[in-house]
CSV table of C-alpha atoms in Angstrom, one decimal:
chain,number,residue,atom,x,y,z
A,1265,UNK,CA,-68.5,26.5,-25.3
A,1266,UNK,CA,-67.2,24.9,-28.5
A,1267,UNK,CA,-64.0,23.1,-29.4
A,1268,UNK,CA,-63.2,25.8,-32.0
A,1269,UNK,CA,-63.5,28.5,-29.4
A,1270,UNK,CA,-61.1,26.6,-27.1
A,1271,UNK,CA,-58.6,26.2,-29.9
A,1272,UNK,CA,-58.9,29.8,-30.9
A,1273,UNK,CA,-58.1,31.0,-27.3
A,1274,UNK,CA,-55.2,28.4,-27.1
A,1275,UNK,CA,-53.7,30.0,-30.2
A,1276,UNK,CA,-54.1,33.5,-28.7
A,1277,UNK,CA,-52.2,32.3,-25.6
A,1278,UNK,CA,-49.2,31.1,-27.7
A,1279,UNK,CA,-49.9,27.4,-28.2
A,1280,UNK,CA,-48.9,26.1,-31.6
A,1281,UNK,CA,-51.5,23.3,-31.7
A,1282,UNK,CA,-54.6,22.3,-29.8
A,1283,UNK,CA,-56.8,19.3,-30.1
A,1284,UNK,CA,-59.6,17.5,-28.3
A,1285,UNK,CA,-59.6,13.8,-27.3
A,1286,UNK,CA,-62.5,12.0,-25.7
A,1287,UNK,CA,-61.8,10.7,-22.2
A,1288,UNK,CA,-61.8,7.1,-23.3
A,1289,UNK,CA,-60.2,3.8,-22.4
A,1290,UNK,CA,-57.9,3.5,-25.4
A,1291,UNK,CA,-56.0,0.3,-26.1
A,1292,UNK,CA,-52.7,2.1,-26.1
A,1293,UNK,CA,-53.2,3.0,-22.5
A,1294,UNK,CA,-53.1,-0.6,-21.4
A,1295,UNK,CA,-49.5,-1.2,-22.4
A,1296,UNK,CA,-48.1,0.9,-19.6
A,1297,UNK,CA,-48.5,-1.8,-16.9
A,1298,UNK,CA,-46.7,-4.3,-19.1
A,1299,UNK,CA,-43.9,-1.7,-19.7
A,1300,UNK,CA,-43.5,-1.4,-16.0
A,1301,UNK,CA,-43.5,-5.2,-15.5
A,1302,UNK,CA,-40.6,-5.5,-18.0
A,1303,UNK,CA,-38.5,-3.3,-15.7
A,1304,UNK,CA,-38.2,-0.5,-18.2
A,1305,UNK,CA,-39.0,2.2,-15.7
A,1306,UNK,CA,-35.8,1.6,-13.8
A,1307,UNK,CA,-35.6,3.6,-10.6
A,1308,UNK,CA,-38.6,5.8,-11.5
A,1309,UNK,CA,-40.8,4.5,-8.6
A,1310,UNK,CA,-43.4,7.3,-9.1
A,1311,UNK,CA,-44.4,5.6,-12.3
A,1312,UNK,CA,-45.0,2.3,-10.6
A,1313,UNK,CA,-47.0,4.0,-7.8
A,1314,UNK,CA,-49.2,5.8,-10.3
A,1315,UNK,CA,-49.6,3.0,-12.9
A,1316,UNK,CA,-53.2,2.3,-12.0
A,1317,UNK,CA,-54.2,6.0,-12.3
A,1318,UNK,CA,-52.5,6.2,-15.7
A,1319,UNK,CA,-54.8,3.7,-17.2
A,1320,UNK,CA,-57.6,6.2,-17.7
A,1321,UNK,CA,-58.0,9.9,-17.0
A,1322,UNK,CA,-61.4,9.2,-15.4
A,1323,UNK,CA,-59.5,7.6,-12.5
A,1324,UNK,CA,-58.2,11.1,-11.8
A,1325,UNK,CA,-61.4,13.0,-12.7
A,1326,UNK,CA,-64.4,10.6,-12.7
A,1327,UNK,CA,-66.6,13.2,-14.5
A,1328,UNK,CA,-64.1,13.7,-17.3
A,1329,UNK,CA,-65.5,13.7,-20.8
A,1330,UNK,CA,-62.8,15.6,-22.8
A,1331,UNK,CA,-59.1,16.0,-22.8
A,1332,UNK,CA,-57.8,19.2,-24.3
A,1333,UNK,CA,-54.3,18.7,-25.5
A,1334,UNK,CA,-52.0,21.6,-26.3
A,1335,UNK,CA,-48.6,21.5,-28.0
A,1336,UNK,CA,-45.8,24.2,-27.9
A,1337,UNK,CA,-42.8,24.2,-30.2
A,1338,UNK,CA,-39.6,24.6,-28.3
A,1339,UNK,CA,-37.2,24.1,-31.2
A,1340,UNK,CA,-34.9,27.1,-31.7
A,1341,UNK,CA,-32.3,28.2,-34.3
A,1342,UNK,CA,-29.3,26.2,-33.1
A,1343,UNK,CA,-27.4,23.2,-34.6
A,1344,UNK,CA,-28.7,19.7,-33.7
A,1345,UNK,CA,-26.4,17.5,-31.7
A,1346,UNK,CA,-25.8,15.1,-34.6
A,1347,UNK,CA,-24.5,18.1,-36.6
A,1348,UNK,CA,-21.8,18.8,-34.0
A,1349,UNK,CA,-18.5,16.9,-34.7
A,1350,UNK,CA,-16.7,18.4,-31.7
A,1351,UNK,CA,-16.5,15.7,-29.0
A,1352,UNK,CA,-15.5,18.4,-26.5
A,1353,UNK,CA,-18.8,20.2,-26.8
A,1354,UNK,CA,-21.3,19.5,-24.0
A,1355,UNK,CA,-24.6,18.3,-25.3
A,1356,UNK,CA,-27.7,19.2,-23.5
A,1357,UNK,CA,-31.2,18.2,-24.6
A,1358,UNK,CA,-32.8,21.2,-26.2
A,1359,UNK,CA,-35.9,21.1,-24.1
A,1360,UNK,CA,-33.7,22.2,-21.2
A,1361,UNK,CA,-31.9,25.1,-22.9
A,1362,UNK,CA,-34.3,27.7,-21.7
A,1363,UNK,CA,-36.8,28.2,-18.9
A,1364,UNK,CA,-38.6,25.3,-17.2
A,1365,UNK,CA,-41.5,24.2,-19.5
A,1366,UNK,CA,-43.5,23.0,-16.5
A,1367,UNK,CA,-43.8,26.7,-15.3
A,1368,UNK,CA,-44.1,28.4,-18.7
A,1369,UNK,CA,-46.6,26.1,-20.3
A,1370,UNK,CA,-48.4,25.7,-16.9
A,1371,UNK,CA,-49.0,29.4,-16.7
A,1372,UNK,CA,-50.4,29.5,-20.2
A,1373,UNK,CA,-52.7,26.5,-19.4
A,1374,UNK,CA,-53.9,28.2,-16.2
A,1375,UNK,CA,-54.8,31.2,-18.4
A,1376,UNK,CA,-56.7,29.0,-20.8
A,1377,UNK,CA,-58.6,27.2,-18.0
A,1378,UNK,CA,-59.4,30.6,-16.3
A,1379,UNK,CA,-60.8,31.8,-19.7
A,1380,UNK,CA,-62.9,28.6,-20.0
A,1381,UNK,CA,-64.4,29.1,-16.6
A,1382,UNK,CA,-65.2,32.7,-17.3
A,1383,UNK,CA,-66.7,31.8,-20.7
A,1384,UNK,CA,-68.6,28.6,-20.0
A,1385,UNK,CA,-72.3,29.1,-19.2
A,1386,UNK,CA,-72.2,25.9,-17.1
A,1387,UNK,CA,-69.8,25.0,-14.3
A,1388,UNK,CA,-67.4,22.1,-15.0
A,1389,UNK,CA,-64.7,20.0,-13.3
A,1390,UNK,CA,-61.2,20.3,-14.6
A,1391,UNK,CA,-57.6,19.3,-13.9
A,1392,UNK,CA,-54.6,20.6,-15.8
A,1393,UNK,CA,-51.2,19.0,-16.1
A,1394,UNK,CA,-47.8,19.7,-17.8
A,1395,UNK,CA,-45.9,16.4,-17.6
A,1396,UNK,CA,-46.5,16.3,-13.8
A,1397,UNK,CA,-49.6,14.2,-13.3
A,1398,UNK,CA,-50.5,10.5,-13.9
A,1399,UNK,CA,-51.6,11.0,-17.5
A,1400,UNK,CA,-50.3,9.2,-20.6
A,1401,UNK,CA,-50.3,12.5,-22.5
A,1402,UNK,CA,-48.8,11.2,-25.7
A,1403,UNK,CA,-51.8,8.8,-26.1
A,1404,UNK,CA,-54.3,11.6,-25.7
A,1405,UNK,CA,-52.2,13.8,-28.0
A,1406,UNK,CA,-52.5,11.1,-30.7
A,1407,UNK,CA,-56.3,10.8,-30.2
A,1408,UNK,CA,-56.6,14.7,-30.1
A,1409,UNK,CA,-55.0,14.8,-33.6
A,1410,UNK,CA,-51.8,16.6,-32.4
A,1411,UNK,CA,-49.6,13.9,-33.9
A,1412,UNK,CA,-48.8,10.2,-33.9
A,1413,UNK,CA,-46.5,8.4,-31.4
A,1414,UNK,CA,-43.3,7.7,-33.4
A,1415,UNK,CA,-41.0,4.7,-33.1
A,1416,UNK,CA,-38.9,6.8,-30.8
A,1417,UNK,CA,-42.0,7.3,-28.6
A,1418,UNK,CA,-42.1,11.1,-29.3
A,1419,UNK,CA,-45.3,12.7,-30.6
A,1420,UNK,CA,-44.7,13.7,-34.2
A,1421,UNK,CA,-46.7,16.4,-35.9
A,1422,UNK,CA,-46.4,16.4,-39.7
A,1423,UNK,CA,-46.1,20.2,-40.0
A,1424,UNK,CA,-44.4,21.0,-36.7
A,1425,UNK,CA,-42.0,18.1,-36.1
A,1426,UNK,CA,-41.5,16.5,-32.7
A,1427,UNK,CA,-39.9,19.2,-30.7
A,1428,UNK,CA,-43.1,19.7,-28.7
A,1429,UNK,CA,-44.0,20.4,-25.1
A,1430,UNK,CA,-47.4,18.8,-24.3
A,1431,UNK,CA,-50.0,19.9,-21.8
A,1432,UNK,CA,-53.6,18.9,-21.1
A,1433,UNK,CA,-56.8,20.1,-19.4
A,1434,UNK,CA,-59.0,17.2,-18.4
A,1435,UNK,CA,-62.5,18.4,-18.1
A,1436,UNK,CA,-66.2,17.4,-17.7
A,1437,UNK,CA,-67.3,19.4,-20.7
A,1438,UNK,CA,-68.6,17.3,-23.7
A,1439,UNK,CA,-66.4,19.0,-26.3
A,1440,UNK,CA,-66.4,17.8,-29.9
A,1441,UNK,CA,-63.3,15.6,-30.3
A,1442,UNK,CA,-60.9,15.7,-33.2
A,1443,UNK,CA,-60.0,12.8,-35.5
A,1444,UNK,CA,-57.0,10.9,-34.2
A,1445,UNK,CA,-53.6,11.0,-35.9
A,1446,UNK,CA,-52.4,8.0,-37.8
A,1447,UNK,CA,-48.9,6.5,-37.9
A,1448,UNK,CA,-46.8,8.0,-40.6
A,1449,UNK,CA,-43.4,6.5,-39.7
A,1450,UNK,CA,-43.7,3.8,-42.3
A,1451,UNK,CA,-40.7,1.5,-42.6
A,1452,UNK,CA,-38.2,4.1,-41.3
A,1453,UNK,CA,-36.0,2.8,-38.5
A,1454,UNK,CA,-33.4,5.6,-38.3
A,1455,UNK,CA,-34.2,6.4,-34.7
A,1456,UNK,CA,-33.7,2.7,-33.6
A,1457,UNK,CA,-30.4,2.6,-35.5
A,1458,UNK,CA,-29.1,5.9,-34.2
A,1459,UNK,CA,-29.8,5.4,-30.5
A,1460,UNK,CA,-26.3,5.4,-28.9
A,1461,UNK,CA,-27.2,2.9,-26.2
A,1462,UNK,CA,-29.8,0.7,-28.1
A,1463,UNK,CA,-32.5,1.9,-25.7
A,1464,UNK,CA,-35.4,1.5,-28.2
A,1465,UNK,CA,-36.2,-2.1,-27.5
A,1466,UNK,CA,-38.9,-2.2,-30.2
A,1467,UNK,CA,-40.7,0.4,-32.3
A,1468,UNK,CA,-42.5,2.7,-29.8
A,1469,UNK,CA,-40.9,1.0,-26.7
A,1470,UNK,CA,-38.1,2.6,-24.7
A,1471,UNK,CA,-36.1,0.7,-22.2
A,1472,UNK,CA,-35.4,3.6,-19.9
A,1473,UNK,CA,-32.6,1.8,-18.0
A,1474,UNK,CA,-30.6,2.2,-21.2
A,1475,UNK,CA,-31.8,5.6,-22.4
A,1476,UNK,CA,-29.2,8.4,-22.1
A,1477,UNK,CA,-31.9,10.8,-20.9
A,1478,UNK,CA,-32.7,8.4,-18.0
A,1479,UNK,CA,-29.1,7.8,-17.2
A,1480,UNK,CA,-28.2,11.5,-17.1
A,1481,UNK,CA,-31.4,12.8,-15.4
A,1482,UNK,CA,-33.4,10.2,-13.5
A,1483,UNK,CA,-30.7,7.8,-12.4
A,1484,UNK,CA,-29.3,8.9,-9.0
A,1485,UNK,CA,-26.3,6.5,-8.7
A,1486,UNK,CA,-23.4,5.9,-10.9
A,1487,UNK,CA,-24.0,5.3,-14.6
A,1488,UNK,CA,-23.3,1.7,-15.4
A,1489,UNK,CA,-19.9,1.1,-16.8
A,1490,UNK,CA,-21.2,-0.8,-19.9
A,1491,UNK,CA,-23.3,2.2,-20.9
A,1492,UNK,CA,-20.9,5.1,-20.2
A,1493,UNK,CA,-19.3,5.1,-23.7
A,1494,UNK,CA,-22.8,5.4,-25.2
A,1495,UNK,CA,-23.4,8.5,-23.2
A,1496,UNK,CA,-20.7,10.2,-25.2
A,1497,UNK,CA,-20.7,14.0,-24.7
A,1498,UNK,CA,-24.2,14.2,-23.4
A,1499,UNK,CA,-24.3,15.9,-20.0
A,1500,UNK,CA,-28.1,16.3,-19.7
A,1501,UNK,CA,-30.6,14.3,-21.8
A,1502,UNK,CA,-30.3,13.3,-25.4
A,1503,UNK,CA,-31.9,14.3,-28.7
A,1504,UNK,CA,-30.4,11.8,-31.1
A,1505,UNK,CA,-33.6,9.9,-31.8
A,1506,UNK,CA,-35.3,13.2,-32.7
A,1507,UNK,CA,-32.3,14.7,-34.5
A,1508,UNK,CA,-32.3,11.9,-37.1
A,1509,UNK,CA,-36.0,11.8,-37.6
A,1510,UNK,CA,-37.0,12.8,-41.2
A,1511,UNK,CA,-40.0,14.6,-39.9
A,1512,UNK,CA,-37.5,17.0,-38.2
A,1513,UNK,CA,-35.6,17.7,-41.4
A,1514,UNK,CA,-37.3,21.1,-41.6
A,1515,UNK,CA,-39.2,21.5,-38.3
A,1516,UNK,CA,-41.0,24.6,-37.0
A,1517,UNK,CA,-38.9,26.9,-34.9
A,1518,UNK,CA,-39.8,29.2,-32.1
A,1519,UNK,CA,-38.6,32.7,-31.3
A,1520,UNK,CA,-40.2,32.6,-27.9
A,1521,UNK,CA,-37.7,34.0,-25.4
A,1522,UNK,CA,-38.6,31.3,-22.9
A,1523,UNK,CA,-37.0,28.6,-25.0
A,1524,UNK,CA,-33.9,30.4,-26.2
A,1525,UNK,CA,-30.7,28.9,-24.7
A,1526,UNK,CA,-29.4,30.4,-21.6
A,1527,UNK,CA,-25.8,31.7,-22.0
A,1528,UNK,CA,-24.6,29.3,-19.3
A,1529,UNK,CA,-25.5,26.3,-21.6
A,1530,UNK,CA,-25.2,27.8,-25.1
A,1531,UNK,CA,-22.5,25.9,-27.2
A,1532,UNK,CA,-20.4,25.3,-24.1
A,1533,UNK,CA,-17.6,22.8,-23.8
A,1534,UNK,CA,-17.5,20.0,-21.2
A,1535,UNK,CA,-14.4,21.6,-19.7
A,1536,UNK,CA,-16.0,25.0,-19.5
A,1537,UNK,CA,-19.0,23.6,-17.6
A,1538,UNK,CA,-16.8,21.4,-15.4
A,1539,UNK,CA,-14.8,24.5,-14.3
A,1540,UNK,CA,-18.0,26.3,-13.1
A,1541,UNK,CA,-18.4,26.4,-9.3
A,1542,UNK,CA,-21.5,24.8,-7.7
A,1543,UNK,CA,-22.8,28.3,-7.0
A,1544,UNK,CA,-22.5,29.2,-10.7
A,1545,UNK,CA,-24.2,26.0,-11.9
A,1546,UNK,CA,-26.9,26.4,-9.3
A,1547,UNK,CA,-27.6,29.9,-10.5
A,1548,UNK,CA,-27.8,28.8,-14.1
A,1549,UNK,CA,-30.2,26.0,-13.2
A,1550,UNK,CA,-32.6,28.3,-11.4
A,1551,UNK,CA,-35.9,28.3,-13.1
A,1552,UNK,CA,-34.7,25.6,-15.5
A,1553,UNK,CA,-35.7,22.0,-16.1
A,1554,UNK,CA,-32.1,21.1,-15.5
A,1555,UNK,CA,-32.8,21.3,-11.8
A,1556,UNK,CA,-34.0,17.7,-12.1
A,1557,UNK,CA,-30.5,16.3,-12.2
A,1558,UNK,CA,-29.3,18.4,-9.3
A,1559,UNK,CA,-25.7,19.5,-9.0
A,1560,UNK,CA,-24.4,16.1,-8.0
A,1561,UNK,CA,-26.0,14.5,-11.1
A,1562,UNK,CA,-24.6,17.1,-13.5
A,1563,UNK,CA,-21.1,16.7,-12.0
A,1564,UNK,CA,-21.4,13.0,-12.5
A,1565,UNK,CA,-22.5,13.5,-16.1
A,1566,UNK,CA,-19.7,15.9,-16.8
A,1567,UNK,CA,-17.1,13.5,-15.5
A,1568,UNK,CA,-18.4,10.7,-17.7
A,1569,UNK,CA,-18.6,13.0,-20.7
A,1570,UNK,CA,-15.0,14.3,-20.0
A,1571,UNK,CA,-13.7,10.7,-20.0
A,1572,UNK,CA,-15.5,9.9,-23.2
A,1573,UNK,CA,-14.1,13.0,-24.9
A,1574,UNK,CA,-10.6,12.0,-23.7
A,1575,UNK,CA,-11.0,8.5,-25.0
A,1576,UNK,CA,-12.2,9.9,-28.4
A,1577,UNK,CA,-9.1,12.1,-28.5
A,1578,UNK,CA,-6.8,9.2,-27.7
A,1579,UNK,CA,-8.4,7.0,-30.4
A,1580,UNK,CA,-8.2,9.8,-32.9
A,1581,UNK,CA,-4.5,10.5,-32.4
């Protein structure tokens, strides 16, 4: 089996990019422990528990020789949050508009892995992950030539942009690796300047405890008072640092039905979502990545967003 054959099958299955990284001990992987020690993980204890495994994929699969990284464009034809001047509109990170990427990308990766097993003339060990395992997937995406890790910590592909779901198959096959991507952010600092809560502590370093995505998704308690105004109208996640990125000025778009916004979330106002019953919200969340915040988290976010919208209205009068 060759790398080109794997990439060809990945394309057939709907992946927009595929690259191969060696299962190596890259320097970028070592920063994770320091990031944890700085307290930037907040309440995400699962990151602390798995920190040692995340240092090298061979700690997950000792026989690993290659990491196949796939990327899927989830950007769809809708306005970006920074183009919306209406403070009453509820902003939801676009990755959560459609179906749960863990399930959709996972099924496609399963199909790719099944094809590999049927095609390979030799048996091999493999593990596949879609943002669910102890893998620093952005580092491997960079070394697989998918894109570089931007100052906002997103993987940026020069042709596709950064609206990408990543997935990987770690395997024992000695596939030919791709050339790694190199940093093309240059002197641009738009993402650092635009972050509403100053969560980008340094280029390529996110302080999760300040990030709107963390505050509206991962945090289980109350959002700290000092950060509530920065949350603005965001009720689930945040795309600001991607919205302002010049590499997303003309990004690729997808017409895949899986990523199109569900009617429940499409261009809705904070008030409209607040008026939904728990049963209605729960039905809209079914099969969606938004299940992560749970009903209680979404209600909390809507309350904060509503207060921010009211404050904006009072100031504008």
